[in-house]
Short mmCIF file of C-alpha atoms and ligand atoms in Angstrom, two decimals:
data_model
loop_
_atom_site.label_atom_id
_atom_site.label_comp_id
_atom_site.label_asym_id
_atom_site.label_seq_id
_atom_site.Cartn_x
_atom_site.Cartn_y
_atom_site.Cartn_z
CA MET N 1 23.15 3.61 -16.76
CA SER N 2 25.84 5.05 -18.86
CA SER N 3 26.76 8.48 -18.52
CA THR N 4 26.21 9.21 -22.18
CA VAL N 5 22.49 8.80 -21.62
CA PRO N 6 21.12 12.38 -21.89
CA ALA N 7 19.71 14.20 -18.96
CA SER N 8 15.93 15.29 -18.88
CA ARG N 9 14.47 16.14 -22.35
CA LEU N 10 11.41 16.32 -24.30
CA VAL N 11 11.61 14.70 -27.58
CA VAL N 12 8.75 15.78 -29.88
CA LEU N 13 8.20 13.58 -33.05
CA PRO N 14 5.96 13.36 -36.21
CA SER N 15 3.35 10.71 -35.28
CA ALA N 16 4.79 8.42 -37.91
CA ALA N 17 8.23 8.32 -36.52
CA TRP N 18 7.19 8.15 -32.64
CA ALA N 19 6.90 4.38 -32.28
CA SER N 20 10.16 3.73 -34.34
CA THR N 21 12.23 6.25 -32.37
CA VAL N 22 11.11 4.91 -28.95
CA ALA N 23 11.96 1.32 -29.99
CA SER N 24 15.12 2.63 -31.22
CA GLU N 25 16.12 4.30 -27.90
CA LEU N 26 15.37 1.06 -26.05
CA ALA N 27 17.53 -0.95 -28.44
CA ASP N 28 20.05 1.70 -27.62
CA ARG N 29 19.61 0.98 -23.92
CA LEU N 30 19.62 -2.86 -24.40
CA ALA N 31 22.73 -2.66 -26.38
CA ARG N 32 24.52 -0.97 -23.37
CA ARG N 33 22.72 -3.47 -20.90
CA PRO N 34 21.40 -6.66 -22.24
CA SER N 35 20.11 -7.54 -18.73
CA LEU N 36 18.22 -4.11 -18.58
CA ARG N 37 15.51 -4.23 -15.92
CA LEU N 38 12.40 -2.21 -16.80
CA CYS N 39 8.64 -1.62 -16.25
CA LEU N 40 6.39 -1.51 -19.31
CA PRO N 41 2.83 0.37 -19.31
CA THR N 42 -0.11 -1.02 -21.18
CA GLY N 43 -2.83 1.06 -22.67
CA ASP N 44 -3.28 2.33 -26.24
CA THR N 45 -0.22 4.53 -26.30
CA PRO N 46 2.59 2.00 -26.31
CA THR N 47 0.79 -0.46 -28.78
CA PRO N 48 2.68 0.84 -31.87
CA PHE N 49 6.04 0.96 -29.85
CA TYR N 50 5.51 -2.68 -29.11
CA ALA N 51 4.71 -3.67 -32.67
CA GLU N 52 8.14 -1.80 -33.44
CA LEU N 53 9.95 -3.67 -30.89
CA VAL N 54 8.43 -7.07 -32.34
CA ALA N 55 9.38 -5.88 -36.08
CA GLY N 56 12.93 -5.04 -34.83
CA GLU N 57 13.50 -8.45 -33.22
CA ARG N 58 12.40 -10.09 -36.39
CA ARG N 59 14.63 -8.32 -38.70
CA GLY N 60 17.30 -9.19 -36.22
CA ALA N 61 18.10 -5.59 -35.04
CA TRP N 62 17.77 -6.33 -31.16
CA SER N 63 16.84 -8.76 -28.79
CA LEU N 64 14.75 -8.31 -25.38
CA ALA N 65 16.03 -11.96 -24.35
CA GLY N 66 18.22 -10.84 -21.69
CA ALA N 67 15.96 -8.26 -20.17
CA THR N 68 13.59 -8.30 -17.01
CA VAL N 69 10.20 -6.55 -17.64
CA VAL N 70 8.06 -5.70 -14.45
CA LEU N 71 4.48 -4.78 -15.11
CA LEU N 72 3.73 -1.22 -14.26
CA ASP N 73 0.11 -1.80 -13.11
CA GLU N 74 -2.84 -4.18 -13.11
CA TRP N 75 -6.43 -3.95 -12.49
CA LEU N 76 -8.24 -5.64 -9.55
CA GLY N 77 -11.40 -7.64 -9.93
CA LEU N 78 -10.93 -8.68 -13.56
CA PRO N 79 -10.66 -12.57 -14.01
CA PRO N 80 -7.50 -14.30 -15.54
CA GLY N 81 -7.68 -14.00 -19.34
CA ASP N 82 -10.02 -10.66 -19.33
CA PRO N 83 -8.92 -8.66 -22.49
CA ALA N 84 -8.33 -5.40 -20.43
CA ARG N 85 -5.93 -7.05 -18.03
CA CYS N 86 -2.54 -5.45 -18.39
CA ASP N 87 -0.81 -8.82 -18.00
CA VAL N 88 -3.09 -10.09 -21.04
CA ARG N 89 -2.39 -7.04 -23.05
CA LEU N 90 1.50 -6.95 -22.64
CA ARG N 91 1.44 -10.77 -23.43
CA GLY N 92 -0.65 -10.42 -26.59
CA GLU N 93 0.99 -7.24 -27.91
CA LEU N 94 4.71 -8.10 -27.08
CA PHE N 95 5.69 -11.17 -25.42
CA ASP N 96 3.84 -13.91 -27.37
CA LEU N 97 4.99 -12.21 -30.50
CA LEU N 98 8.67 -12.31 -29.65
CA ALA N 99 10.90 -15.23 -30.73
CA SER N 100 12.94 -14.74 -27.49
CA PRO N 101 10.89 -12.78 -25.02
CA PRO N 102 12.09 -11.17 -21.93
CA ALA N 103 11.62 -12.32 -18.21
CA PHE N 104 8.27 -10.95 -17.33
CA VAL N 105 7.14 -10.32 -13.80
CA PRO N 106 3.29 -9.84 -13.74
CA ILE N 107 1.49 -8.75 -10.70
CA ALA N 108 -0.23 -11.63 -8.84
CA VAL N 109 -3.70 -10.20 -8.27
CA ASP N 110 -5.75 -13.36 -8.15
CA GLY N 111 -4.94 -14.39 -4.68
CA ALA N 112 -6.78 -13.83 -1.57
CA ASP N 113 -4.64 -11.06 0.19
CA VAL N 114 -4.93 -7.78 -1.97
CA ASP N 115 -1.92 -6.28 -0.10
CA GLU N 116 0.39 -9.27 -0.98
CA PRO N 117 0.83 -8.40 -4.74
CA ALA N 118 1.76 -4.60 -3.89
CA THR N 119 4.52 -5.75 -1.38
CA ALA N 120 5.93 -8.22 -4.04
CA LEU N 121 5.58 -5.52 -6.86
CA ASP N 122 7.56 -3.15 -4.87
CA THR N 123 10.27 -5.60 -4.33
CA ALA N 124 10.40 -6.41 -8.24
CA ALA N 125 10.46 -2.90 -9.22
CA SER N 126 12.97 -1.62 -6.96
CA GLY N 127 16.20 -0.46 -8.67
CA LEU N 128 14.88 -0.57 -12.13
CA ASP N 129 17.21 0.76 -14.83
CA LEU N 130 14.20 2.09 -16.75
CA ALA N 131 10.74 2.95 -15.85
CA VAL N 132 8.50 3.53 -19.05
CA VAL N 133 5.14 4.89 -17.97
CA GLY N 134 2.01 6.52 -19.95
CA LEU N 135 -0.09 9.49 -19.03
CA GLY N 136 -3.66 9.14 -17.80
CA MET N 137 -6.16 11.76 -19.03
CA ASN N 138 -6.30 12.98 -15.50
CA GLY N 139 -2.43 12.98 -15.02
CA HIS N 140 -2.14 9.34 -13.50
CA VAL N 141 0.87 7.49 -14.03
CA GLY N 142 0.45 3.76 -13.74
CA PHE N 143 -2.40 3.59 -11.23
CA ASN N 144 -1.00 6.59 -9.21
CA GLU N 145 -4.15 8.72 -9.45
CA PRO N 146 -4.69 12.35 -8.49
CA GLY N 147 -3.97 12.63 -4.73
CA THR N 148 -0.81 10.53 -5.01
CA ARG N 149 2.19 12.02 -3.20
CA PRO N 150 5.77 11.52 -4.61
CA GLU N 151 6.72 9.38 -1.53
CA ASP N 152 3.94 6.54 -2.09
CA ARG N 153 5.36 3.35 -3.04
CA SER N 154 3.62 0.34 -4.77
CA ARG N 155 0.14 -0.50 -3.43
CA VAL N 156 -3.35 -1.44 -4.08
CA VAL N 157 -5.42 1.73 -4.97
CA ARG N 158 -8.69 2.97 -5.42
CA LEU N 159 -9.16 4.09 -8.98
CA ALA N 160 -10.86 7.23 -10.29
CA ARG N 161 -14.27 6.80 -11.77
CA SER N 162 -12.73 7.69 -15.20
CA SER N 163 -10.16 5.03 -15.04
CA ARG N 164 -12.66 2.20 -13.95
CA GLU N 165 -15.00 3.31 -16.69
CA ALA N 166 -12.05 3.18 -19.18
CA ALA N 167 -11.67 -0.42 -18.59
CA THR N 168 -14.90 -1.29 -20.01
CA ALA N 169 -15.31 1.59 -22.46
CA ARG N 170 -11.80 1.72 -23.83
CA TYR N 171 -10.09 -1.63 -23.20
CA GLY N 172 -13.06 -4.11 -23.45
CA ALA N 173 -13.06 -5.30 -19.90
CA GLY N 174 -15.91 -7.84 -18.93
CA ALA N 175 -16.68 -6.00 -15.72
CA VAL N 176 -15.85 -2.90 -14.07
CA PRO N 177 -12.52 -3.20 -11.98
CA SER N 178 -12.88 -2.84 -8.21
CA GLY N 179 -9.37 -1.27 -7.86
CA GLY N 180 -5.97 -1.55 -9.03
CA VAL N 181 -2.30 -2.34 -8.11
CA THR N 182 0.37 0.02 -9.17
CA ILE N 183 4.20 0.56 -8.91
CA GLY N 184 4.15 3.64 -6.74
CA LEU N 185 5.54 7.21 -7.90
CA ALA N 186 8.52 6.92 -5.38
CA THR N 187 9.38 3.61 -6.75
CA ILE N 188 9.20 4.97 -10.22
CA LEU N 189 11.33 8.09 -9.38
CA GLU N 190 14.05 5.76 -8.02
CA ALA N 191 14.68 4.22 -11.46
CA GLY N 192 17.79 4.99 -13.55
CA GLU N 193 15.76 6.59 -16.23
CA VAL N 194 12.05 7.56 -16.84
CA TRP N 195 10.37 7.60 -20.14
CA LEU N 196 7.00 9.28 -20.16
CA LEU N 197 5.17 8.24 -23.49
CA VAL N 198 2.30 10.50 -24.78
CA THR N 199 0.40 10.64 -28.01
CA GLY N 200 -2.54 12.11 -29.33
CA GLU N 201 -4.21 15.66 -29.27
CA ARG N 202 -6.53 14.55 -26.56
CA LYS N 203 -3.52 14.47 -24.21
CA ALA N 204 -2.20 17.84 -24.99
CA GLY N 205 -3.87 19.77 -22.09
CA ILE N 206 -2.87 17.09 -19.38
CA LEU N 207 0.76 17.03 -20.99
CA ARG N 208 1.02 20.90 -20.66
CA GLN N 209 -0.21 20.52 -17.13
CA ALA N 210 2.19 17.70 -16.34
CA LEU N 211 5.07 19.63 -17.74
CA GLU N 212 4.42 23.36 -17.45
CA GLU N 213 2.16 23.93 -14.52
CA PRO N 214 3.30 23.85 -10.84
CA GLU N 215 3.79 20.31 -9.74
CA GLY N 216 0.95 18.83 -7.37
CA ILE N 217 -1.11 15.90 -6.16
CA ASP N 218 -4.01 17.01 -8.80
CA CYS N 219 -1.41 15.67 -11.55
CA PRO N 220 0.86 12.85 -10.43
CA ALA N 221 2.69 13.06 -13.55
CA SER N 222 3.84 16.58 -12.71
CA TYR N 223 6.23 14.93 -10.12
CA LEU N 224 8.22 13.17 -12.73
CA ARG N 225 10.05 16.38 -13.34
CA ARG N 226 11.88 15.54 -10.29
CA HIS N 227 13.83 13.02 -11.99
CA PRO N 228 17.16 13.99 -13.46
CA ARG N 229 16.74 11.53 -16.34
CA LEU N 230 13.19 11.95 -17.34
CA THR N 231 12.63 11.64 -21.33
CA VAL N 232 9.15 12.73 -22.67
CA PHE N 233 8.44 11.14 -25.96
CA ALA N 234 5.39 13.06 -27.37
CA ASP N 235 3.94 13.12 -30.84
CA GLU N 236 3.46 16.60 -32.32
CA ALA N 237 -0.34 16.24 -31.42
CA ALA N 238 0.28 15.62 -27.69
CA ALA N 239 2.76 18.40 -27.76
CA SER N 240 0.88 21.06 -29.40
CA GLY N 241 -0.25 22.86 -26.22
CA LEU N 242 3.31 23.05 -24.66
CA ARG N 243 4.93 26.42 -24.79
CA ALA N 244 8.20 24.67 -25.41
CA SER N 245 7.18 23.10 -28.63
C1 GLP T 301 -4.33 3.42 -18.15
C2 GLP T 301 -3.12 2.60 -17.34
C3 GLP T 301 -1.84 3.49 -17.63
C4 GLP T 301 -1.85 4.11 -18.68
C5 GLP T 301 -2.93 5.20 -18.94
C6 GLP T 301 -2.94 5.78 -20.44
O1 GLP T 301 -5.50 3.24 -17.20
N1 GLP T 301 -3.22 2.47 -16.11
O2 GLP T 301 -0.71 2.52 -17.18
O3 GLP T 301 -0.50 4.43 -19.05
O4 GLP T 301 -4.11 4.79 -18.34
O5 GLP T 301 -3.52 4.95 -21.11
P1 GLP T 301 -3.72 5.08 -22.72
O6 GLP T 301 -2.38 4.93 -23.09
O7 GLP T 301 -4.61 3.96 -23.02
O8 GLP T 301 -4.11 6.34 -22.95
#
């Protein structure tokens, strides 16, 4: 990445400006490197960011056509097409709405061998220019749940009960997932840049833990502070518990 990209920083934004600011930052990286290789998360947090990316492409402000997007994580045990599937969400909220979508690398979880997609995922996610991640209520990043070590690579994981329940309660899954596959914390920390997206008051406590309490396996997001180019994009509600704010 260009040396003019700033080092670690916390960007606190009014809620109304959050999505457009993150989209503009991505447009900046795409302008520097149209063939950007990045991973993207799903969940409710990035939805308005993806809407901004679609709107910007429509008005001709930017294009993702030359980029490659690797999926950050995926559920195990949900059939193809399930509305909670991460590939379904990312296609529905972003790629299917773009006139010129980027290359997309989903996670092949529908085969017989559960370890195979993790191996392929780690290869696809090696040397990313940018890792965009969200923050789970328990401090997870992707599906790197509490207990994850910073040296853990992409793998099949057992999910915390709260994560499995979120699939049905929050994301409309037709069944409770049996597990997950995630880009590993080590693989994320090897990216050229890392962006942590956090919005909403309900994330204020876990964001404070991630950024201001000692790092540790009980909050995997805390290890992101090791990255020299971490940018935290938080709205004011999510940042309301931070001393720094
Ligand atoms: C999900 C995903 C993560 C996501 C996180 C936050 O379970 N595995 O990749 O970033 O939890 O989700 P949300 O943005 O809906 O709060």
